[in-house]
PDB file of N, CA and C in Angstrom:
ATOM      1  N   MET N  11       0.859  -1.164   0.000  1.00 91.00           N
ATOM      2  CA  MET N  11       0.000   0.000   0.000  1.00 91.00           C
ATOM      3  C   MET N  11       0.911   1.235   0.000  1.00 91.00           C
ATOM      4  N   LYS N  12       0.682   2.103  -0.968  1.00 96.00           N
ATOM      5  CA  LYS N  12       1.522   3.290  -1.118  1.00 96.00           C
ATOM      6  C   LYS N  12       0.636   4.521  -1.268  1.00 96.00           C
ATOM      7  N   LEU N  13       0.928   5.566  -0.494  1.00 96.00           N
ATOM      8  CA  LEU N  13       0.186   6.823  -0.609  1.00 96.00           C
ATOM      9  C   LEU N  13       0.541   7.498  -1.929  1.00 96.00           C
ATOM     10  N   ILE N  14      -0.479   7.753  -2.769  1.00 96.00           N
ATOM     11  CA  ILE N  14      -0.208   8.413  -4.049  1.00 96.00           C
ATOM     12  C   ILE N  14      -0.959   9.732  -4.205  1.00 96.00           C
ATOM     13  N   PHE N  15      -2.088   9.894  -3.505  1.00 96.00           N
ATOM     14  CA  PHE N  15      -2.861  11.133  -3.572  1.00 96.00           C
ATOM     15  C   PHE N  15      -3.316  11.541  -2.182  1.00 96.00           C
ATOM     16  N   MET N  16      -3.451  12.834  -1.986  1.00 96.00           N
ATOM     17  CA  MET N  16      -4.213  13.381  -0.871  1.00 96.00           C
ATOM     18  C   MET N  16      -5.513  13.852  -1.497  1.00 96.00           C
ATOM     19  N   TYR N  17      -6.622  13.322  -1.015  1.00 96.00           N
ATOM     20  CA  TYR N  17      -7.929  13.615  -1.584  1.00 96.00           C
ATOM     21  C   TYR N  17      -8.577  14.747  -0.797  1.00 96.00           C
ATOM     22  N   HIS N  18      -8.962  15.811  -1.502  1.00 96.00           N
ATOM     23  CA  HIS N  18      -9.671  16.921  -0.880  1.00 96.00           C
ATOM     24  C   HIS N  18     -10.973  17.162  -1.641  1.00 96.00           C
ATOM     25  N   PRO N  19     -12.107  16.815  -1.033  1.00 95.00           N
ATOM     26  CA  PRO N  19     -13.376  17.176  -1.658  1.00 95.00           C
ATOM     27  C   PRO N  19     -13.541  18.693  -1.566  1.00 95.00           C
ATOM     28  N   VAL N  20     -13.968  19.312  -2.656  1.00 96.00           N
ATOM     29  CA  VAL N  20     -14.081  20.778  -2.692  1.00 96.00           C
ATOM     30  C   VAL N  20     -15.472  21.194  -3.146  1.00 96.00           C
ATOM     31  N   LYS N  21     -15.846  22.426  -2.825  1.00 94.00           N
ATOM     32  CA  LYS N  21     -17.148  22.963  -3.226  1.00 94.00           C
ATOM     33  C   LYS N  21     -17.179  23.308  -4.703  1.00 94.00           C
ATOM     34  N   ASN N  22     -16.053  23.833  -5.210  1.00 95.00           N
ATOM     35  CA  ASN N  22     -15.980  24.271  -6.597  1.00 95.00           C
ATOM     36  C   ASN N  22     -14.582  23.970  -7.131  1.00 95.00           C
ATOM     37  N   VAL N  23     -14.487  23.057  -8.097  1.00 95.00           N
ATOM     38  CA  VAL N  23     -13.187  22.627  -8.608  1.00 95.00           C
ATOM     39  C   VAL N  23     -12.418  23.786  -9.231  1.00 95.00           C
ATOM     40  N   ARG N  24     -13.076  24.600 -10.032  1.00 95.00           N
ATOM     41  CA  ARG N  24     -12.373  25.706 -10.701  1.00 95.00           C
ATOM     42  C   ARG N  24     -11.807  26.701  -9.699  1.00 95.00           C
ATOM     43  N   GLU N  25     -12.604  27.070  -8.702  1.00 96.00           N
ATOM     44  CA  GLU N  25     -12.117  28.002  -7.685  1.00 96.00           C
ATOM     45  C   GLU N  25     -10.980  27.386  -6.873  1.00 96.00           C
ATOM     46  N   SER N  26     -11.095  26.114  -6.575  1.00 96.00           N
ATOM     47  CA  SER N  26     -10.046  25.434  -5.816  1.00 96.00           C
ATOM     48  C   SER N  26      -8.771  25.304  -6.637  1.00 96.00           C
ATOM     49  N   LEU N  27      -8.904  25.013  -7.928  1.00 96.00           N
ATOM     50  CA  LEU N  27      -7.742  24.945  -8.806  1.00 96.00           C
ATOM     51  C   LEU N  27      -7.010  26.278  -8.798  1.00 96.00           C
ATOM     52  N   GLU N  28      -7.738  27.357  -8.929  1.00 96.00           N
ATOM     53  CA  GLU N  28      -7.142  28.687  -8.905  1.00 96.00           C
ATOM     54  C   GLU N  28      -6.424  28.934  -7.578  1.00 96.00           C
ATOM     55  N   PHE N  29      -7.052  28.570  -6.476  1.00 97.00           N
ATOM     56  CA  PHE N  29      -6.444  28.760  -5.152  1.00 97.00           C
ATOM     57  C   PHE N  29      -5.114  28.015  -5.060  1.00 97.00           C
ATOM     58  N   TYR N  30      -5.109  26.721  -5.368  1.00 96.00           N
ATOM     59  CA  TYR N  30      -3.904  25.921  -5.211  1.00 96.00           C
ATOM     60  C   TYR N  30      -2.798  26.339  -6.174  1.00 96.00           C
ATOM     61  N   GLN N  31      -3.173  26.783  -7.377  1.00 96.00           N
ATOM     62  CA  GLN N  31      -2.151  27.229  -8.323  1.00 96.00           C
ATOM     63  C   GLN N  31      -1.605  28.604  -7.944  1.00 96.00           C
ATOM     64  N   GLU N  32      -2.489  29.554  -7.704  1.00 95.00           N
ATOM     65  CA  GLU N  32      -2.050  30.934  -7.470  1.00 95.00           C
ATOM     66  C   GLU N  32      -1.494  31.164  -6.071  1.00 95.00           C
ATOM     67  N   LYS N  33      -2.100  30.565  -5.065  1.00 95.00           N
ATOM     68  CA  LYS N  33      -1.675  30.816  -3.685  1.00 95.00           C
ATOM     69  C   LYS N  33      -0.544  29.904  -3.235  1.00 95.00           C
ATOM     70  N   LEU N  34      -0.526  28.659  -3.765  1.00 94.00           N
ATOM     71  CA  LEU N  34       0.463  27.691  -3.289  1.00 94.00           C
ATOM     72  C   LEU N  34       1.464  27.256  -4.355  1.00 94.00           C
ATOM     73  N   GLY N  35       1.221  27.631  -5.593  1.00 93.00           N
ATOM     74  CA  GLY N  35       2.159  27.307  -6.655  1.00 93.00           C
ATOM     75  C   GLY N  35       2.116  25.860  -7.133  1.00 93.00           C
ATOM     76  N   PHE N  36       1.031  25.150  -6.844  1.00 96.00           N
ATOM     77  CA  PHE N  36       0.900  23.776  -7.322  1.00 96.00           C
ATOM     78  C   PHE N  36       0.641  23.810  -8.826  1.00 96.00           C
ATOM     79  N   GLU N  37       1.162  22.828  -9.540  1.00 95.00           N
ATOM     80  CA  GLU N  37       0.934  22.733 -10.975  1.00 95.00           C
ATOM     81  C   GLU N  37      -0.017  21.582 -11.281  1.00 95.00           C
ATOM     82  N   GLU N  38      -0.883  21.799 -12.261  1.00 96.00           N
ATOM     83  CA  GLU N  38      -1.809  20.747 -12.657  1.00 96.00           C
ATOM     84  C   GLU N  38      -1.025  19.576 -13.244  1.00 96.00           C
ATOM     85  N   ALA N  39      -1.307  18.377 -12.742  1.00 96.00           N
ATOM     86  CA  ALA N  39      -0.636  17.167 -13.227  1.00 96.00           C
ATOM     87  C   ALA N  39      -1.476  16.473 -14.291  1.00 96.00           C
ATOM     88  N   TRP N  40      -2.780  16.364 -14.050  1.00 94.00           N
ATOM     89  CA  TRP N  40      -3.705  15.754 -15.003  1.00 94.00           C
ATOM     90  C   TRP N  40      -5.124  16.047 -14.557  1.00 94.00           C
ATOM     91  N   ARG N  41      -6.061  15.750 -15.438  1.00 93.00           N
ATOM     92  CA  ARG N  41      -7.475  15.893 -15.095  1.00 93.00           C
ATOM     93  C   ARG N  41      -8.286  14.838 -15.803  1.00 93.00           C
ATOM     94  N   GLU N  42      -9.429  14.536 -15.193  1.00 90.00           N
ATOM     95  CA  GLU N  42     -10.408  13.626 -15.777  1.00 90.00           C
ATOM     96  C   GLU N  42     -11.667  14.447 -15.962  1.00 90.00           C
ATOM     97  N   GLY N  43     -11.946  14.865 -17.182  1.00 86.00           N
ATOM     98  CA  GLY N  43     -13.084  15.742 -17.439  1.00 86.00           C
ATOM     99  C   GLY N  43     -12.896  17.074 -16.739  1.00 86.00           C
ATOM    100  N   GLU N  44     -13.975  17.668 -16.306  1.00 86.00           N
ATOM    101  CA  GLU N  44     -13.909  18.951 -15.606  1.00 86.00           C
ATOM    102  C   GLU N  44     -14.079  18.803 -14.094  1.00 86.00           C
ATOM    103  N   GLY N  45     -14.330  17.563 -13.637  1.00 88.00           N
ATOM    104  CA  GLY N  45     -14.661  17.382 -12.234  1.00 88.00           C
ATOM    105  C   GLY N  45     -13.575  16.797 -11.362  1.00 88.00           C
ATOM    106  N   THR N  46     -12.496  16.312 -11.964  1.00 93.00           N
ATOM    107  CA  THR N  46     -11.404  15.702 -11.193  1.00 93.00           C
ATOM    108  C   THR N  46     -10.084  16.270 -11.684  1.00 93.00           C
ATOM    109  N   ILE N  47      -9.343  16.869 -10.769  1.00 96.00           N
ATOM    110  CA  ILE N  47      -8.051  17.459 -11.133  1.00 96.00           C
ATOM    111  C   ILE N  47      -7.006  17.036 -10.115  1.00 96.00           C
ATOM    112  N   ALA N  48      -5.848  16.624 -10.613  1.00 96.00           N
ATOM    113  CA  ALA N  48      -4.710  16.296  -9.755  1.00 96.00           C
ATOM    114  C   ALA N  48      -3.679  17.405  -9.886  1.00 96.00           C
ATOM    115  N   LEU N  49      -3.133  17.796  -8.758  1.00 97.00           N
ATOM    116  CA  LEU N  49      -2.116  18.836  -8.714  1.00 97.00           C
ATOM    117  C   LEU N  49      -0.842  18.266  -8.119  1.00 97.00           C
ATOM    118  N   GLN N  50       0.286  18.624  -8.715  1.00 96.00           N
ATOM    119  CA  GLN N  50       1.562  18.160  -8.189  1.00 96.00           C
ATOM    120  C   GLN N  50       1.943  19.011  -6.979  1.00 96.00           C
ATOM    121  N   ILE N  51       2.150  18.363  -5.860  1.00 92.00           N
ATOM    122  CA  ILE N  51       2.611  19.058  -4.660  1.00 92.00           C
ATOM    123  C   ILE N  51       4.114  19.243  -4.803  1.00 92.00           C
ATOM    124  N   PRO N  52       4.602  20.471  -4.713  1.00 89.00           N
ATOM    125  CA  PRO N  52       6.037  20.708  -4.888  1.00 89.00           C
ATOM    126  C   PRO N  52       6.883  19.846  -3.953  1.00 89.00           C
ATOM    127  N   GLU N  53       7.962  19.320  -4.496  1.00 91.00           N
ATOM    128  CA  GLU N  53       8.935  18.520  -3.759  1.00 91.00           C
ATOM    129  C   GLU N  53       8.322  17.265  -3.134  1.00 91.00           C
ATOM    130  N   SER N  54       7.330  16.694  -3.792  1.00 92.00           N
ATOM    131  CA  SER N  54       6.668  15.503  -3.282  1.00 92.00           C
ATOM    132  C   SER N  54       6.261  14.602  -4.442  1.00 92.00           C
ATOM    133  N   GLU N  55       6.247  13.305  -4.199  1.00 93.00           N
ATOM    134  CA  GLU N  55       5.725  12.368  -5.188  1.00 93.00           C
ATOM    135  C   GLU N  55       4.211  12.262  -5.084  1.00 93.00           C
ATOM    136  N   VAL N  56       3.652  12.744  -3.990  1.00 95.00           N
ATOM    137  CA  VAL N  56       2.216  12.673  -3.756  1.00 95.00           C
ATOM    138  C   VAL N  56       1.527  13.835  -4.467  1.00 95.00           C
ATOM    139  N   GLN N  57       0.389  13.558  -5.080  1.00 96.00           N
ATOM    140  CA  GLN N  57      -0.393  14.599  -5.745  1.00 96.00           C
ATOM    141  C   GLN N  57      -1.643  14.900  -4.927  1.00 96.00           C
ATOM    142  N   LEU N  58      -2.118  16.131  -5.054  1.00 97.00           N
ATOM    143  CA  LEU N  58      -3.368  16.536  -4.429  1.00 97.00           C
ATOM    144  C   LEU N  58      -4.480  16.304  -5.441  1.00 97.00           C
ATOM    145  N   LEU N  59      -5.500  15.567  -5.048  1.00 96.00           N
ATOM    146  CA  LEU N  59      -6.626  15.251  -5.913  1.00 96.00           C
ATOM    147  C   LEU N  59      -7.834  16.025  -5.416  1.00 96.00           C
ATOM    148  N   ILE N  60      -8.376  16.912  -6.279  1.00 96.00           N
ATOM    149  CA  ILE N  60      -9.556  17.686  -5.887  1.00 96.00           C
ATOM    150  C   ILE N  60     -10.738  17.284  -6.763  1.00 96.00           C
ATOM    151  N   GLU N  61     -11.890  17.154  -6.103  1.00 94.00           N
ATOM    152  CA  GLU N  61     -13.138  16.780  -6.774  1.00 94.00           C
ATOM    153  C   GLU N  61     -14.302  17.359  -5.999  1.00 94.00           C
ATOM    154  N   GLU N  62     -15.417  17.489  -6.678  1.00 92.00           N
ATOM    155  CA  GLU N  62     -16.638  17.908  -6.008  1.00 92.00           C
ATOM    156  C   GLU N  62     -17.412  16.708  -5.466  1.00 92.00           C
ATOM    157  N   GLU N  63     -16.926  15.500  -5.719  1.00 87.00           N
ATOM    158  CA  GLU N  63     -17.547  14.269  -5.229  1.00 87.00           C
ATOM    159  C   GLU N  63     -17.183  14.061  -3.761  1.00 87.00           C
ATOM    160  N   GLU N  64     -17.915  13.212  -3.100  1.00 87.00           N
ATOM    161  CA  GLU N  64     -17.608  12.756  -1.744  1.00 87.00           C
ATOM    162  C   GLU N  64     -17.439  13.897  -0.738  1.00 87.00           C
ATOM    163  N   ARG N  65     -18.168  14.987  -0.932  1.00 85.00           N
ATOM    164  CA  ARG N  65     -18.044  16.116  -0.011  1.00 85.00           C
ATOM    165  C   ARG N  65     -18.568  15.798   1.380  1.00 85.00           C
ATOM    166  N   ASP N  66     -19.350  14.732   1.513  1.00 88.00           N
ATOM    167  CA  ASP N  66     -19.833  14.335   2.830  1.00 88.00           C
ATOM    168  C   ASP N  66     -18.767  13.560   3.611  1.00 88.00           C
ATOM    169  N   LEU N  67     -17.646  13.230   2.960  1.00 91.00           N
ATOM    170  CA  LEU N  67     -16.541  12.543   3.610  1.00 91.00           C
ATOM    171  C   LEU N  67     -15.393  13.515   3.835  1.00 91.00           C
ATOM    172  N   SER N  68     -14.578  13.249   4.825  1.00 92.00           N
ATOM    173  CA  SER N  68     -13.443  14.119   5.104  1.00 92.00           C
ATOM    174  C   SER N  68     -12.299  13.857   4.123  1.00 92.00           C
ATOM    175  N   PRO N  69     -11.358  14.808   4.033  1.00 94.00           N
ATOM    176  CA  PRO N  69     -10.174  14.587   3.212  1.00 94.00           C
ATOM    177  C   PRO N  69      -9.382  13.405   3.754  1.00 94.00           C
ATOM    178  N   GLY N  70      -8.504  12.883   2.930  1.00 93.00           N
ATOM    179  CA  GLY N  70      -7.655  11.793   3.387  1.00 93.00           C
ATOM    180  C   GLY N  70      -6.800  11.250   2.270  1.00 93.00           C
ATOM    181  N   GLY N  71      -6.050  10.231   2.584  1.00 95.00           N
ATOM    182  CA  GLY N  71      -5.145   9.630   1.625  1.00 95.00           C
ATOM    183  C   GLY N  71      -5.840   8.687   0.672  1.00 95.00           C
ATOM    184  N   VAL N  72      -5.249   8.566  -0.516  1.00 97.00           N
ATOM    185  CA  VAL N  72      -5.649   7.560  -1.497  1.00 97.00           C
ATOM    186  C   VAL N  72      -4.424   6.669  -1.679  1.00 97.00           C
ATOM    187  N   TYR N  73      -4.613   5.387  -1.425  1.00 97.00           N
ATOM    188  CA  TYR N  73      -3.502   4.444  -1.406  1.00 97.00           C
ATOM    189  C   TYR N  73      -3.579   3.491  -2.589  1.00 97.00           C
ATOM    190  N   LEU N  74      -2.455   3.309  -3.245  1.00 97.00           N
ATOM    191  CA  LEU N  74      -2.350   2.373  -4.360  1.00 97.00           C
ATOM    192  C   LEU N  74      -2.177   0.965  -3.810  1.00 97.00           C
ATOM    193  N   VAL N  75      -3.014   0.049  -4.291  1.00 98.00           N
ATOM    194  CA  VAL N  75      -2.896  -1.370  -3.947  1.00 98.00           C
ATOM    195  C   VAL N  75      -2.798  -2.161  -5.243  1.00 98.00           C
ATOM    196  N   ASP N  76      -2.314  -3.377  -5.149  1.00 97.00           N
ATOM    197  CA  ASP N  76      -2.196  -4.211  -6.350  1.00 97.00           C
ATOM    198  C   ASP N  76      -3.556  -4.495  -6.962  1.00 97.00           C
ATOM    199  N   SER N  77      -4.526  -4.788  -6.102  1.00 98.00           N
ATOM    200  CA  SER N  77      -5.863  -5.123  -6.574  1.00 98.00           C
ATOM    201  C   SER N  77      -6.898  -4.673  -5.552  1.00 98.00           C
ATOM    202  N   VAL N  78      -7.746  -3.737  -5.936  1.00 98.00           N
ATOM    203  CA  VAL N  78      -8.823  -3.294  -5.052  1.00 98.00           C
ATOM    204  C   VAL N  78      -9.749  -4.463  -4.739  1.00 98.00           C
ATOM    205  N   ASP N  79     -10.075  -5.256  -5.748  1.00 97.00           N
ATOM    206  CA  ASP N  79     -10.962  -6.392  -5.521  1.00 97.00           C
ATOM    207  C   ASP N  79     -10.329  -7.411  -4.581  1.00 97.00           C
ATOM    208  N   GLY N  80      -9.047  -7.668  -4.752  1.00 97.00           N
ATOM    209  CA  GLY N  80      -8.348  -8.595  -3.861  1.00 97.00           C
ATOM    210  C   GLY N  80      -8.316  -8.075  -2.431  1.00 97.00           C
ATOM    211  N   PHE N  81      -8.026  -6.773  -2.263  1.00 97.00           N
ATOM    212  CA  PHE N  81      -8.013  -6.152  -0.942  1.00 97.00           C
ATOM    213  C   PHE N  81      -9.394  -6.251  -0.316  1.00 97.00           C
ATOM    214  N   PHE N  82     -10.410  -5.915  -1.084  1.00 98.00           N
ATOM    215  CA  PHE N  82     -11.791  -5.978  -0.596  1.00 98.00           C
ATOM    216  C   PHE N  82     -12.151  -7.398  -0.148  1.00 98.00           C
ATOM    217  N   ASN N  83     -11.834  -8.370  -0.977  1.00 97.00           N
ATOM    218  CA  ASN N  83     -12.162  -9.760  -0.635  1.00 97.00           C
ATOM    219  C   ASN N  83     -11.414 -10.240   0.606  1.00 97.00           C
ATOM    220  N   ASP N  84     -10.164  -9.804   0.767  1.00 97.00           N
ATOM    221  CA  ASP N  84      -9.367 -10.198   1.935  1.00 97.00           C
ATOM    222  C   ASP N  84      -9.810  -9.492   3.212  1.00 97.00           C
ATOM    223  N   LYS N  85     -10.294  -8.260   3.099  1.00 95.00           N
ATOM    224  CA  LYS N  85     -10.554  -7.422   4.275  1.00 95.00           C
ATOM    225  C   LYS N  85     -12.026  -7.136   4.540  1.00 95.00           C
ATOM    226  N   ARG N  86     -12.926  -7.642   3.737  1.00 93.00           N
ATOM    227  CA  ARG N  86     -14.353  -7.295   3.871  1.00 93.00           C
ATOM    228  C   ARG N  86     -14.911  -7.639   5.243  1.00 93.00           C
ATOM    229  N   ASP N  87     -14.365  -8.643   5.908  1.00 94.00           N
ATOM    230  CA  ASP N  87     -14.843  -9.008   7.240  1.00 94.00           C
ATOM    231  C   ASP N  87     -14.092  -8.273   8.349  1.00 94.00           C
ATOM    232  N   THR N  88     -13.001  -7.606   7.987  1.00 93.00           N
ATOM    233  CA  THR N  88     -12.173  -6.893   8.961  1.00 93.00           C
ATOM    234  C   THR N  88     -12.515  -5.414   9.019  1.00 93.00           C
ATOM    235  N   PHE N  89     -12.802  -4.806   7.877  1.00 94.00           N
ATOM    236  CA  PHE N  89     -13.050  -3.368   7.776  1.00 94.00           C
ATOM    237  C   PHE N  89     -14.489  -3.084   7.362  1.00 94.00           C
ATOM    238  N   THR N  90     -14.935  -1.880   7.687  1.00 95.00           N
ATOM    239  CA  THR N  90     -16.233  -1.404   7.218  1.00 95.00           C
ATOM    240  C   THR N  90     -16.008  -0.641   5.919  1.00 95.00           C
ATOM    241  N   PHE N  91     -16.496  -1.178   4.827  1.00 96.00           N
ATOM    242  CA  PHE N  91     -16.378  -0.512   3.531  1.00 96.00           C
ATOM    243  C   PHE N  91     -17.578   0.399   3.344  1.00 96.00           C
ATOM    244  N   ILE N  92     -17.310   1.671   3.077  1.00 95.00           N
ATOM    245  CA  ILE N  92     -18.390   2.628   2.842  1.00 95.00           C
ATOM    246  C   ILE N  92     -18.623   2.831   1.346  1.00 95.00           C
ATOM    247  N   LYS N  93     -17.706   2.334   0.547  1.00 95.00           N
ATOM    248  CA  LYS N  93     -17.888   2.283  -0.905  1.00 95.00           C
ATOM    249  C   LYS N  93     -17.212   1.009  -1.389  1.00 95.00           C
ATOM    250  N   GLU N  94     -18.014   0.076  -1.859  1.00 96.00           N
ATOM    251  CA  GLU N  94     -17.448  -1.161  -2.374  1.00 96.00           C
ATOM    252  C   GLU N  94     -16.777  -0.889  -3.714  1.00 96.00           C
ATOM    253  N   PRO N  95     -15.919  -1.789  -4.182  1.00 97.00           N
ATOM    254  CA  PRO N  95     -15.172  -1.543  -5.418  1.00 97.00           C
ATOM    255  C   PRO N  95     -16.052  -1.147  -6.601  1.00 97.00           C
ATOM    256  N   VAL N  96     -15.587  -0.096  -7.292  1.00 96.00           N
ATOM    257  CA  VAL N  96     -16.257   0.404  -8.491  1.00 96.00           C
ATOM    258  C   VAL N  96     -15.201   0.672  -9.559  1.00 96.00           C
ATOM    259  N   ASP N  97     -15.658   0.675 -10.811  1.00 95.00           N
ATOM    260  CA  ASP N  97     -14.783   1.027 -11.926  1.00 95.00           C
ATOM    261  C   ASP N  97     -14.574   2.533 -11.968  1.00 95.00           C
ATOM    262  N   ILE N  98     -13.350   2.944 -12.235  1.00 91.00           N
ATOM    263  CA  ILE N  98     -12.992   4.328 -12.535  1.00 91.00           C
ATOM    264  C   ILE N  98     -12.070   4.264 -13.748  1.00 91.00           C
ATOM    265  N   PRO N  99     -11.845   5.392 -14.433  1.00 88.00           N
ATOM    266  CA  PRO N  99     -11.068   5.305 -15.674  1.00 88.00           C
ATOM    267  C   PRO N  99      -9.736   4.539 -15.589  1.00 88.00           C
ATOM    268  N   PRO N 100      -8.899   4.727 -14.550  1.00 89.00           N
ATOM    269  CA  PRO N 100      -7.648   3.963 -14.583  1.00 89.00           C
ATOM    270  C   PRO N 100      -7.722   2.549 -14.002  1.00 89.00           C
ATOM    271  N   GLY N 101      -8.837   2.198 -13.314  1.00 94.00           N
ATOM    272  CA  GLY N 101      -8.895   0.881 -12.697  1.00 94.00           C
ATOM    273  C   GLY N 101     -10.095   0.704 -11.784  1.00 94.00           C
ATOM    274  N   ARG N 102      -9.813   0.399 -10.503  1.00 97.00           N
ATOM    275  CA  ARG N 102     -10.860   0.156  -9.518  1.00 97.00           C
ATOM    276  C   ARG N 102     -10.603   1.035  -8.290  1.00 97.00           C
ATOM    277  N   TYR N 103     -11.685   1.290  -7.524  1.00 96.00           N
ATOM    278  CA  TYR N 103     -11.639   2.237  -6.413  1.00 96.00           C
ATOM    279  C   TYR N 103     -12.605   1.776  -5.332  1.00 96.00           C
ATOM    280  N   ALA N 104     -12.223   1.956  -4.069  1.00 97.00           N
ATOM    281  CA  ALA N 104     -13.104   1.626  -2.940  1.00 97.00           C
ATOM    282  C   ALA N 104     -12.710   2.500  -1.751  1.00 97.00           C
ATOM    283  N   ILE N 105     -13.600   2.566  -0.769  1.00 97.00           N
ATOM    284  CA  ILE N 105     -13.332   3.333   0.449  1.00 97.00           C
ATOM    285  C   ILE N 105     -13.742   2.495   1.651  1.00 97.00           C
ATOM    286  N   TYR N 106     -12.870   2.439   2.635  1.00 97.00           N
ATOM    287  CA  TYR N 106     -13.220   1.814   3.901  1.00 97.00           C
ATOM    288  C   TYR N 106     -12.880   2.786   5.028  1.00 97.00           C
ATOM    289  N   GLU N 107     -13.301   2.466   6.242  1.00 95.00           N
ATOM    290  CA  GLU N 107     -13.077   3.346   7.388  1.00 95.00           C
ATOM    291  C   GLU N 107     -12.037   2.770   8.332  1.00 95.00           C
ATOM    292  N   ASP N 108     -11.248   3.685   8.944  1.00 93.00           N
ATOM    293  CA  ASP N 108     -10.370   3.241  10.013  1.00 93.00           C
ATOM    294  C   ASP N 108     -11.187   3.141  11.305  1.00 93.00           C
ATOM    295  N   ASN N 109     -10.552   2.841  12.405  1.00 92.00           N
ATOM    296  CA  ASN N 109     -11.278   2.632  13.654  1.00 92.00           C
ATOM    297  C   ASN N 109     -11.857   3.911  14.248  1.00 92.00           C
ATOM    298  N   SER N 110     -11.529   5.071  13.675  1.00 93.00           N
ATOM    299  CA  SER N 110     -12.098   6.346  14.119  1.00 93.00           C
ATOM    300  C   SER N 110     -13.122   6.894  13.129  1.00 93.00           C
ATOM    301  N   GLY N 111     -13.422   6.132  12.095  1.00 92.00           N
ATOM    302  CA  GLY N 111     -14.404   6.561  11.104  1.00 92.00           C
ATOM    303  C   GLY N 111     -13.842   7.408   9.986  1.00 92.00           C
ATOM    304  N   ASN N 112     -12.526   7.517   9.888  1.00 93.00           N
ATOM    305  CA  ASN N 112     -11.906   8.281   8.799  1.00 93.00           C
ATOM    306  C   ASN N 112     -11.905   7.451   7.524  1.00 93.00           C
ATOM    307  N   PRO N 113     -12.208   8.079   6.381  1.00 95.00           N
ATOM    308  CA  PRO N 113     -12.191   7.321   5.130  1.00 95.00           C
ATOM    309  C   PRO N 113     -10.774   7.041   4.650  1.00 95.00           C
ATOM    310  N   LEU N 114     -10.537   5.805   4.258  1.00 96.00           N
ATOM    311  CA  LEU N 114      -9.289   5.395   3.623  1.00 96.00           C
ATOM    312  C   LEU N 114      -9.656   4.921   2.230  1.00 96.00           C
ATOM    313  N   ARG N 115      -9.106   5.595   1.236  1.00 96.00           N
ATOM    314  CA  ARG N 115      -9.443   5.310  -0.155  1.00 96.00           C
ATOM    315  C   ARG N 115      -8.348   4.452  -0.769  1.00 96.00           C
ATOM    316  N   ILE N 116      -8.754   3.451  -1.536  1.00 98.00           N
ATOM    317  CA  ILE N 116      -7.785   2.606  -2.228  1.00 98.00           C
ATOM    318  C   ILE N 116      -8.101   2.605  -3.718  1.00 98.00           C
ATOM    319  N   ILE N 117      -7.049   2.456  -4.501  1.00 97.00           N
ATOM    320  CA  ILE N 117      -7.162   2.495  -5.956  1.00 97.00           C
ATOM    321  C   ILE N 117      -6.182   1.495  -6.549  1.00 97.00           C
ATOM    322  N   ASP N 118      -6.524   0.977  -7.700  1.00 97.00           N
ATOM    323  CA  ASP N 118      -5.541   0.220  -8.484  1.00 97.00           C
ATOM    324  C   ASP N 118      -5.593   0.763  -9.910  1.00 97.00           C
ATOM    325  N   PHE N 119      -4.555   0.466 -10.642  1.00 95.00           N
ATOM    326  CA  PHE N 119      -4.475   0.939 -12.020  1.00 95.00           C
ATOM    327  C   PHE N 119      -4.592  -0.250 -12.981  1.00 95.00           C
ATOM    328  N   SER N 120      -5.587  -1.067 -12.738  1.00 92.00           N
ATOM    329  CA  SER N 120      -5.760  -2.299 -13.513  1.00 92.00           C
ATOM    330  C   SER N 120      -6.169  -2.069 -14.957  1.00 92.00           C
ATOM    331  N   LYS N 121      -6.583  -0.856 -15.303  1.00 88.00           N
ATOM    332  CA  LYS N 121      -6.977  -0.582 -16.693  1.00 88.00           C
ATOM    333  C   LYS N 121      -5.872   0.114 -17.495  1.00 88.00           C
ATOM    334  N   LYS N 122      -4.742   0.331 -16.876  1.00 70.00           N
ATOM    335  CA  LYS N 122      -3.641   0.993 -17.588  1.00 70.00           C
ATOM    336  C   LYS N 122      -2.787   0.016 -18.322  1.00 70.00           C
TER     337      LYS N 122
END
């Protein structure tokens, strides 16, 4: 499991993009349509991922795993999954909670 993104749900992607670029100097790394944008955090391998989705959940890490489905099948009885595995453009995605109710997001790049 490797941290690859810090996920920040935002109210407005365009306004947030402007904030992170102009105020903090982050550069856009990539985007998926108009609703998902990744920004390169200076001097870090981790990118900031901003979206208008999941605003009811707190910010947190997105961790790369070999297989979201494999992780889900191995841990479904151990963790509370608040989002079971779903398809996303690069692969699969799911969310489970830690023991304090914080969301932990996992992703794989099985479609790349």
